mmCIF file with all atom_site columns, C-alpha atoms in Angstrom:
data_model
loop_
_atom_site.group_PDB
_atom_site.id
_atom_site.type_symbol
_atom_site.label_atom_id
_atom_site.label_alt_id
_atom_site.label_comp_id
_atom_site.label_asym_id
_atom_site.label_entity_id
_atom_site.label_seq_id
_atom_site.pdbx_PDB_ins_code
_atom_site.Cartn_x
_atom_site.Cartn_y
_atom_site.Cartn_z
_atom_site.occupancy
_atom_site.B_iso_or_equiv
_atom_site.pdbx_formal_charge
_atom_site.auth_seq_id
_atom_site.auth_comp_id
_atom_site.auth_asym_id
_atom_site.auth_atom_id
_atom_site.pdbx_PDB_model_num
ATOM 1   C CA . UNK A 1 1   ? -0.263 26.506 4.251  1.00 0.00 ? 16  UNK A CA 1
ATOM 2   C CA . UNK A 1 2   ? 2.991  27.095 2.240  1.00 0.00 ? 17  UNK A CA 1
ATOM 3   C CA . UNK A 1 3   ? 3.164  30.363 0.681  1.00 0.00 ? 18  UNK A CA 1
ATOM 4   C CA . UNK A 1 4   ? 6.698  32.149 -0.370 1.00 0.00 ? 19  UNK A CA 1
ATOM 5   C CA . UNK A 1 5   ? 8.273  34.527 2.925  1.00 0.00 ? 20  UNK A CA 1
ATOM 6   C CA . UNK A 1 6   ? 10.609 37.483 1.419  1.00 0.00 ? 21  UNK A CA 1
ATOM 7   C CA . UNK A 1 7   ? 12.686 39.756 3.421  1.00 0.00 ? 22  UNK A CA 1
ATOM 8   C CA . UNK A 1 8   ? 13.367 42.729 1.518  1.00 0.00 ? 23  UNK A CA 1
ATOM 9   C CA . UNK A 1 9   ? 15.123 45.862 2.589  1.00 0.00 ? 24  UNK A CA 1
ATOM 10  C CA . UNK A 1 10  ? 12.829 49.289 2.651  1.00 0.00 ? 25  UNK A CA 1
ATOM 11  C CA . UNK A 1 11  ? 13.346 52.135 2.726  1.00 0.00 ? 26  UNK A CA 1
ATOM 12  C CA . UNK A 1 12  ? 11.955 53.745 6.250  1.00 0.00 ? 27  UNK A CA 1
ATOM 13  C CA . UNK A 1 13  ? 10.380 56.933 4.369  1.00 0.00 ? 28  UNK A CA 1
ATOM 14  C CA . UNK A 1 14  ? 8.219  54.227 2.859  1.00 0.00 ? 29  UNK A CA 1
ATOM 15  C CA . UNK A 1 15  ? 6.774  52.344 6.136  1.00 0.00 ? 30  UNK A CA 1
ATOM 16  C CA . UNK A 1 16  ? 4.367  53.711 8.025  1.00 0.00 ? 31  UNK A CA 1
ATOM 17  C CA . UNK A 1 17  ? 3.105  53.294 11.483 1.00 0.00 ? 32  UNK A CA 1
ATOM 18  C CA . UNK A 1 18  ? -0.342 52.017 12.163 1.00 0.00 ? 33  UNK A CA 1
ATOM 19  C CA . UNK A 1 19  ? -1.843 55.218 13.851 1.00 0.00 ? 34  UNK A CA 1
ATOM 20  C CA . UNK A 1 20  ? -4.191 52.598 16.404 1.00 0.00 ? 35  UNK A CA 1
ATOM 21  C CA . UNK A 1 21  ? -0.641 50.567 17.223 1.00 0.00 ? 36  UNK A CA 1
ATOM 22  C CA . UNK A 1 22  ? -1.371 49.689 21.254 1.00 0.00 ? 37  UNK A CA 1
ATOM 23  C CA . UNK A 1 23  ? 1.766  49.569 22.130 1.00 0.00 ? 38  UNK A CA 1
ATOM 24  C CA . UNK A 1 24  ? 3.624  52.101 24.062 1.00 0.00 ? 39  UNK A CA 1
ATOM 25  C CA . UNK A 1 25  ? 7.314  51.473 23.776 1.00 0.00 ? 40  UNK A CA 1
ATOM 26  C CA . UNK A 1 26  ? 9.185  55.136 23.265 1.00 0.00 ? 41  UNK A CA 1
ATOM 27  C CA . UNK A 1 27  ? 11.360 54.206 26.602 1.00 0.00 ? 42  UNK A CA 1
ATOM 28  C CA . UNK A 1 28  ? 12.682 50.982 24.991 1.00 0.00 ? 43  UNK A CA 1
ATOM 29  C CA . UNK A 1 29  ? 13.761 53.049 21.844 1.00 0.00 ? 44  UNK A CA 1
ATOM 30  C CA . UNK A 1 30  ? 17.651 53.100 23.519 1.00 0.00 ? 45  UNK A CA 1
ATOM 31  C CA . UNK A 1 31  ? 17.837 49.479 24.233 1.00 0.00 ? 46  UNK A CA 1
ATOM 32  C CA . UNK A 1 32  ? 16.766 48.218 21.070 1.00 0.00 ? 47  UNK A CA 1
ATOM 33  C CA . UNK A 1 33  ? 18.820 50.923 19.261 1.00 0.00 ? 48  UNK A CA 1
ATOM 34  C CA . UNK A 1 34  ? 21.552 49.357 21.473 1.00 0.00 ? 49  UNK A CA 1
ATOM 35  C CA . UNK A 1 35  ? 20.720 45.880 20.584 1.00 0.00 ? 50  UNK A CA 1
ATOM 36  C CA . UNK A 1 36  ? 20.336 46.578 16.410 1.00 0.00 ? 51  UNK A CA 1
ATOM 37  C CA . UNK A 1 37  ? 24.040 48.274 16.572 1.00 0.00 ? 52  UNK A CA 1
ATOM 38  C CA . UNK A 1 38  ? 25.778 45.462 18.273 1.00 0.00 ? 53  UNK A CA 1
ATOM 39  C CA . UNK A 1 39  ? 23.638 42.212 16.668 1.00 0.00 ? 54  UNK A CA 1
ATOM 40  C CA . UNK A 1 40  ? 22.544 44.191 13.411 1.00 0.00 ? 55  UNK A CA 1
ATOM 41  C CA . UNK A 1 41  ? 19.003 44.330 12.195 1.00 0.00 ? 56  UNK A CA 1
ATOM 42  C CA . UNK A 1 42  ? 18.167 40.477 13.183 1.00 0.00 ? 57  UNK A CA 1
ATOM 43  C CA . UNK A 1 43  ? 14.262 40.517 13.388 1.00 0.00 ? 58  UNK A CA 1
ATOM 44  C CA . UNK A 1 44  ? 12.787 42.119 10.070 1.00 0.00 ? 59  UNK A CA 1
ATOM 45  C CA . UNK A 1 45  ? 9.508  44.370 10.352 1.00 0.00 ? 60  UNK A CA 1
ATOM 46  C CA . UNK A 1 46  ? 6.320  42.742 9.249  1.00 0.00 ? 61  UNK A CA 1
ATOM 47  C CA . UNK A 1 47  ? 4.657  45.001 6.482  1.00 0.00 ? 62  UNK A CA 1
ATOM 48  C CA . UNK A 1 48  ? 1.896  45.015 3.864  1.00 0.00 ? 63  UNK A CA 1
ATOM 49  C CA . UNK A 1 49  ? 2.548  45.404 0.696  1.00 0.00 ? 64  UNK A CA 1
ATOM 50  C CA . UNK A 1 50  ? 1.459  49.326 0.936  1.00 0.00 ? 65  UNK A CA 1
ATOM 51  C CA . UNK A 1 51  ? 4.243  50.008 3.783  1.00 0.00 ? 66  UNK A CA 1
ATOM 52  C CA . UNK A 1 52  ? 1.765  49.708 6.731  1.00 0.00 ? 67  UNK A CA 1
ATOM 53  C CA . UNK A 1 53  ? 3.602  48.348 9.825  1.00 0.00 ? 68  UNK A CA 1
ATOM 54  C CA . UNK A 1 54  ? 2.129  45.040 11.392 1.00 0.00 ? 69  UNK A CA 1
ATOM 55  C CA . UNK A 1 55  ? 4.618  44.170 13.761 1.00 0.00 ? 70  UNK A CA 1
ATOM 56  C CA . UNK A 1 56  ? 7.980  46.426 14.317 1.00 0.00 ? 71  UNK A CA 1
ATOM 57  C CA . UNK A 1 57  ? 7.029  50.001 14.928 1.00 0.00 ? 72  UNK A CA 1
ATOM 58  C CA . UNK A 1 58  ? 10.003 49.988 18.338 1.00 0.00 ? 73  UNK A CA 1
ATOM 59  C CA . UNK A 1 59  ? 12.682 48.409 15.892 1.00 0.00 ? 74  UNK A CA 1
ATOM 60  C CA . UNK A 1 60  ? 11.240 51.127 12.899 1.00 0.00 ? 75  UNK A CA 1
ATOM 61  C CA . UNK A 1 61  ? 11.679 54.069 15.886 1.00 0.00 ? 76  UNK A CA 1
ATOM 62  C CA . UNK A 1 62  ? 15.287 52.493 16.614 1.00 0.00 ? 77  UNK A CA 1
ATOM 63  C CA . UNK A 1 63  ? 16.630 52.391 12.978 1.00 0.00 ? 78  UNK A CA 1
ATOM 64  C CA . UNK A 1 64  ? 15.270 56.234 12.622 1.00 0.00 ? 79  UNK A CA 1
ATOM 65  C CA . UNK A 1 65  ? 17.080 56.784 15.904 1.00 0.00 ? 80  UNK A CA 1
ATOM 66  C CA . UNK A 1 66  ? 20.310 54.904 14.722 1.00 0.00 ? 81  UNK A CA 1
ATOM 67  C CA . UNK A 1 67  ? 19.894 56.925 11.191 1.00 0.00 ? 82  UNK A CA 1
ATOM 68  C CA . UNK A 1 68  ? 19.404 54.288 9.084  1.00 0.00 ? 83  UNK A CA 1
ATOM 69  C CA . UNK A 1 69  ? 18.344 54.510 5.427  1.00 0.00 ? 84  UNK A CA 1
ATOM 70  C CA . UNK A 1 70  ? 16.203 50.900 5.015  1.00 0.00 ? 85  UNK A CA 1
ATOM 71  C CA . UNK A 1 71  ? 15.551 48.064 7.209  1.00 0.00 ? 86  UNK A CA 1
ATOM 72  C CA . UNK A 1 72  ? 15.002 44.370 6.297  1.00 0.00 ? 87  UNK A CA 1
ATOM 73  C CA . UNK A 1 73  ? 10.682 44.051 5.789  1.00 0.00 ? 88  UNK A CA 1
ATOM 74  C CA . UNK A 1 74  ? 8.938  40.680 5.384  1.00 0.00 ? 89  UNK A CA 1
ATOM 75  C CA . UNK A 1 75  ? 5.839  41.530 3.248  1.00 0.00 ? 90  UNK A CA 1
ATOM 76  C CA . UNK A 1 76  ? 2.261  40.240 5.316  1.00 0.00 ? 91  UNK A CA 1
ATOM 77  C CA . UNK A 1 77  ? 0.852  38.592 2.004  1.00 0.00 ? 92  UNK A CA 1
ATOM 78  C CA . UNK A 1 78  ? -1.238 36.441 2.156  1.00 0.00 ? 93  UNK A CA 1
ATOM 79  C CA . UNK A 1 79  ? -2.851 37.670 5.188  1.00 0.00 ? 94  UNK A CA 1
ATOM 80  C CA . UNK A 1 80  ? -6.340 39.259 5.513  1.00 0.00 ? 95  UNK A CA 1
ATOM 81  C CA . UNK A 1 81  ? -7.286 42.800 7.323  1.00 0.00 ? 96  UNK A CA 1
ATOM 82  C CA . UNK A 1 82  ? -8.951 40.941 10.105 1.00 0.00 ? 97  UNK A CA 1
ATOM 83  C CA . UNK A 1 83  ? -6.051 38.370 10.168 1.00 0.00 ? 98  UNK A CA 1
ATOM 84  C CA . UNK A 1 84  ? -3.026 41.273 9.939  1.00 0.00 ? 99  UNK A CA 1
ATOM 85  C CA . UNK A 1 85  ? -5.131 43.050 13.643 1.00 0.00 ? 100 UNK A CA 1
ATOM 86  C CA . UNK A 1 86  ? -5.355 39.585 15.330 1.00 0.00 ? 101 UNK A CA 1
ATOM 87  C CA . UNK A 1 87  ? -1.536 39.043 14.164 1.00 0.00 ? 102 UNK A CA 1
ATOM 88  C CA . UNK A 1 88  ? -0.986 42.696 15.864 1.00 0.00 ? 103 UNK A CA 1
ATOM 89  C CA . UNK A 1 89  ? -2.079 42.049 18.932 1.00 0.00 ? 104 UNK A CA 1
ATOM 90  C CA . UNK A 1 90  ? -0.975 38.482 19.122 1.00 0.00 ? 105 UNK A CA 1
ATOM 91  C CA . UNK A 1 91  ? 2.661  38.964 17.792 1.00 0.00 ? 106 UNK A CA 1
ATOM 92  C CA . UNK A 1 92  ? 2.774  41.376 20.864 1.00 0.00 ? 107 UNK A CA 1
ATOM 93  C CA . UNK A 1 93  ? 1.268  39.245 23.440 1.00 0.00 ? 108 UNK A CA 1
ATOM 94  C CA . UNK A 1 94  ? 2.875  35.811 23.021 1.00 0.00 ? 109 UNK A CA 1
ATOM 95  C CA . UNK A 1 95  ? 6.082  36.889 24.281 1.00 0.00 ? 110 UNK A CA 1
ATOM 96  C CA . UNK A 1 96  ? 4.816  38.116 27.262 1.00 0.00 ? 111 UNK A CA 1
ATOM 97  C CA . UNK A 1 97  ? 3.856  34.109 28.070 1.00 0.00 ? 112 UNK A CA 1
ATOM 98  C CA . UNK A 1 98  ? 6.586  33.016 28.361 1.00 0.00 ? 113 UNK A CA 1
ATOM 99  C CA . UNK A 1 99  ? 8.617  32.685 32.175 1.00 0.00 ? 114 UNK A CA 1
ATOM 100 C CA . UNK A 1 100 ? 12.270 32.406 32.624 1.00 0.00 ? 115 UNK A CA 1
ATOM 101 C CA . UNK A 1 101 ? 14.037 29.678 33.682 1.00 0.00 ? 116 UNK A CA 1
ATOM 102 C CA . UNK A 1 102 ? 16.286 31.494 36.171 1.00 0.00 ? 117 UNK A CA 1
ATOM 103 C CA . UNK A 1 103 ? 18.939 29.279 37.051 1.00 0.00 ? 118 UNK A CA 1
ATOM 104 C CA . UNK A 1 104 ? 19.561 28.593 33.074 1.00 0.00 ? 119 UNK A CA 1
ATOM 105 C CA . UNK A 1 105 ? 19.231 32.440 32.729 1.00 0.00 ? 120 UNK A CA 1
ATOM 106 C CA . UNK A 1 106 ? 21.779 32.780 35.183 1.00 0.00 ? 121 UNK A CA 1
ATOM 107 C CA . UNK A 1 107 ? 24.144 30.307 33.197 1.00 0.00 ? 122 UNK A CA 1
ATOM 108 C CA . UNK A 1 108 ? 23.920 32.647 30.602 1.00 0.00 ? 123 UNK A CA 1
ATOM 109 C CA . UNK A 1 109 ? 24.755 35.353 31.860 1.00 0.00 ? 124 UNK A CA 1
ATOM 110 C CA . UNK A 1 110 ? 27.703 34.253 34.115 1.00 0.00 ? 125 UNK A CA 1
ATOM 111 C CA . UNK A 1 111 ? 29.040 33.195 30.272 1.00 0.00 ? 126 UNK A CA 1
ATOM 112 C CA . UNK A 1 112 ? 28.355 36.454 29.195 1.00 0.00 ? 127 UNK A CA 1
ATOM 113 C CA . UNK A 1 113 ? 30.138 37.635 32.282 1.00 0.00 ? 128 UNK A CA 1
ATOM 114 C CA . UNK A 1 114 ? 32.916 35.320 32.112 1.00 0.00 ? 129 UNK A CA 1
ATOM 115 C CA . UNK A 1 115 ? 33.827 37.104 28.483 1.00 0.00 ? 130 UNK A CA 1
ATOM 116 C CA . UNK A 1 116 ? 33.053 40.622 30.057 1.00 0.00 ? 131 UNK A CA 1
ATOM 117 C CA . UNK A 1 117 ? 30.383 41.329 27.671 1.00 0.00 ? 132 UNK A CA 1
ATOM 118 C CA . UNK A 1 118 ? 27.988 44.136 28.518 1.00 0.00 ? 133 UNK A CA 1
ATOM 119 C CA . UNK A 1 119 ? 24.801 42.516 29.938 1.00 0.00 ? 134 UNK A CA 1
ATOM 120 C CA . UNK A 1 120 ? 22.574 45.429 29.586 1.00 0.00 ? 135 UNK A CA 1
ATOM 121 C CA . UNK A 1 121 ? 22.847 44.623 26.014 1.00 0.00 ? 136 UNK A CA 1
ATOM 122 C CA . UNK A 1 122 ? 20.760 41.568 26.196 1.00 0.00 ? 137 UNK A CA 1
ATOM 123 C CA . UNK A 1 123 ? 17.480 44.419 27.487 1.00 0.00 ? 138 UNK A CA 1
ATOM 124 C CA . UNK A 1 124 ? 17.795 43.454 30.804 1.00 0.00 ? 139 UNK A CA 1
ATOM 125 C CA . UNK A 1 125 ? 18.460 46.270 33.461 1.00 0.00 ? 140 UNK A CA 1
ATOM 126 C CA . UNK A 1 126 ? 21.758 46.316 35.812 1.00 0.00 ? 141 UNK A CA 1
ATOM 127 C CA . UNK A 1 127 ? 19.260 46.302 39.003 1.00 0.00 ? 142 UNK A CA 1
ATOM 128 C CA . UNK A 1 128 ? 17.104 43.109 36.930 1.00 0.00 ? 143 UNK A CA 1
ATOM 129 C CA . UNK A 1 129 ? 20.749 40.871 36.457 1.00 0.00 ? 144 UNK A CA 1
ATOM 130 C CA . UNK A 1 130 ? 21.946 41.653 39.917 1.00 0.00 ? 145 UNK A CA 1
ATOM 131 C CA . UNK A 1 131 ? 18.303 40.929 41.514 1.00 0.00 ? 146 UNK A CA 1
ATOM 132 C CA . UNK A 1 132 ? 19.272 37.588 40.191 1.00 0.00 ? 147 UNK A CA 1
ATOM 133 C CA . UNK A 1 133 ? 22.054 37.160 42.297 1.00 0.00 ? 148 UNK A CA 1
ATOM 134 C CA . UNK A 1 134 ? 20.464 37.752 45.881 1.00 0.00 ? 149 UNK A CA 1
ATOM 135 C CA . UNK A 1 135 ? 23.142 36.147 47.951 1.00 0.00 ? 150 UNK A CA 1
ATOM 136 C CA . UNK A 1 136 ? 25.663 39.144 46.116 1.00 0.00 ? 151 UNK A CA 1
ATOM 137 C CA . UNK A 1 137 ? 24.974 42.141 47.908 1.00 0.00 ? 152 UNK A CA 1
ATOM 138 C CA . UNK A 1 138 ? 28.450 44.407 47.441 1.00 0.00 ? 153 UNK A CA 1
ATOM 139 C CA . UNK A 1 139 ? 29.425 46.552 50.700 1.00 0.00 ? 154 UNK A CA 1
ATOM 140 C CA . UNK A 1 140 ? 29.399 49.976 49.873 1.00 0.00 ? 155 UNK A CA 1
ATOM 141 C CA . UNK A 1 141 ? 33.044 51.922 49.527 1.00 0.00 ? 156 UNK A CA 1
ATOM 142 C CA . UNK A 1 142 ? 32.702 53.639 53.184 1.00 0.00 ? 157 UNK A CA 1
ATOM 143 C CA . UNK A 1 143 ? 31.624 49.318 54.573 1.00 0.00 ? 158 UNK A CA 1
ATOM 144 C CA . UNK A 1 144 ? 34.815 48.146 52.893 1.00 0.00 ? 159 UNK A CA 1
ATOM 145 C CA . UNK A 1 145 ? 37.408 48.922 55.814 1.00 0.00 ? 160 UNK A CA 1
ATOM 146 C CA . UNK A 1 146 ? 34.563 47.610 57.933 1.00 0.00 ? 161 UNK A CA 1
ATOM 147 C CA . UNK A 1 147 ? 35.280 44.115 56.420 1.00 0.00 ? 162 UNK A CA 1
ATOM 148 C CA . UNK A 1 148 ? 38.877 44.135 56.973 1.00 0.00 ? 163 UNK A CA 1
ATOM 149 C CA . UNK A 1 149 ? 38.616 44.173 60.866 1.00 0.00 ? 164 UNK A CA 1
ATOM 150 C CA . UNK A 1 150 ? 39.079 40.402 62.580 1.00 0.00 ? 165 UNK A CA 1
ATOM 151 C CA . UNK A 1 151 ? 36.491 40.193 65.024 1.00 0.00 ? 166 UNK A CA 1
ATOM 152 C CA . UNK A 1 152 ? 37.403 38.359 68.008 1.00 0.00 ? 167 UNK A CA 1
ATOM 153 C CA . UNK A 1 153 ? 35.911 35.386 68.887 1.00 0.00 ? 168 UNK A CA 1
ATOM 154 C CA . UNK A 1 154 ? 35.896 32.632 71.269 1.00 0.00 ? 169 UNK A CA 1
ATOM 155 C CA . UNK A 1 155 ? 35.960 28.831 70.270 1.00 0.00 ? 170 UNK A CA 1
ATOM 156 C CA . UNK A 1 156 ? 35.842 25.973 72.222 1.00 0.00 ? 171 UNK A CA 1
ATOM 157 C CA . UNK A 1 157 ? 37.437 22.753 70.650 1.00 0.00 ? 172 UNK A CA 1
ATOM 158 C CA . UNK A 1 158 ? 35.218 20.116 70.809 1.00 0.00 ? 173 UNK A CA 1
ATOM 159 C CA . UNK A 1 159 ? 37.924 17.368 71.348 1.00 0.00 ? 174 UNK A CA 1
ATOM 160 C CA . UNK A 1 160 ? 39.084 18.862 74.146 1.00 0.00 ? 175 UNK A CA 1
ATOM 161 C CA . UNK A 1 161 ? 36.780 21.502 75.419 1.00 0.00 ? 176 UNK A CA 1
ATOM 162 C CA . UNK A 1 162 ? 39.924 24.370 75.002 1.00 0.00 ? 177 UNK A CA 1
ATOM 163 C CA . UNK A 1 163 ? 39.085 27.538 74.540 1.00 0.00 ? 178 UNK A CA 1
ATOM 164 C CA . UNK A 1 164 ? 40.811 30.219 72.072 1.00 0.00 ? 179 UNK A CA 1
ATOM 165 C CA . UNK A 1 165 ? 40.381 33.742 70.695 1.00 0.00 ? 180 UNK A CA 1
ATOM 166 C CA . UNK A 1 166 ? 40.086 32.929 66.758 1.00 0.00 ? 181 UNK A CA 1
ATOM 167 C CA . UNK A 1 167 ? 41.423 36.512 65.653 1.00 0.00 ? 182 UNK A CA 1
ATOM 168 C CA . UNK A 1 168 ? 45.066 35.663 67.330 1.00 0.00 ? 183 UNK A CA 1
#
């Protein structure tokens, strides 16, 4: 099935959003705003011909947001009604399939880290990255002189059975 894929930019006034859309994504509109001003409009909206939205009404609500004037629309040719409602629903659904691999994810992110890059930019909360660190857990400002005490301690060698106090 070969058939000719065009991105062309839009203007928003002419897109409009499918009034039966399912999804319900208005508190996502800051993080992909977020994401589409420091990546740029990567992922084009999926459109018929008459400016109908298949797939992209959160990015569409972000470039309104962000103010701009057109976004980058791949034209649904070739596609029937009934195929354009199955792509809908499917387009949305498929990426919720997938599971992370959470040591690679991890990887990533100490990378990201690494080059102090702002995590929260890649749409995942601060308490989502630090819930996958669960060995991490910082002390709290008020704990901190807390960890500067030496408790005391007694060790026994076990060459010679004498005993110290490990904080001297």
């Amino acid at each position: 099935m070969a058939y000719k894929q065009e991105i062309k930019q839009i203007s928003i006034d002419k897109l409009i959003e499918y009034d039966r859309n399912p999804r319900i994504n208005d508190h996502a509109v800051d993080k992909i705003a977020a994401a589409i001003k420091e990546f740029g409009f990567r992922v084009p909206i999926i459109a018929r011909s008459d400016g109908l939205i298949v797939d992209g009404h959160l990015r569409l609500k972000a470039a309104k947001k962000l103010g701009l004037n057109s976004v980058p629309v791949l034209l649904a040719e070739n596609m029937s009604e009934t195929q354009i409602k199955a792509f809908r629903i499917s387009v949305n659904k498929m990426a919720e399939l997938a599971d992370w691999d959470l040591e690679l994810l991890k990887l990533e992110f100490d990378d990201l880290k690494a080059e102090d890059y702002d995590l929260e930019l890649t749409g995942f909360s601060e308490d989502e990255i630090n819930n996958l660190y669960p060995d991490f857990n910082p002390a709290e400002a008020e704990d901190q002189s807390k960890l500067d005490v030496i408790s005391s301690k007694i060790v026994e060698c076990p060459n010679c059975g004498h005993e110290f106090d490990s904080s001297k």
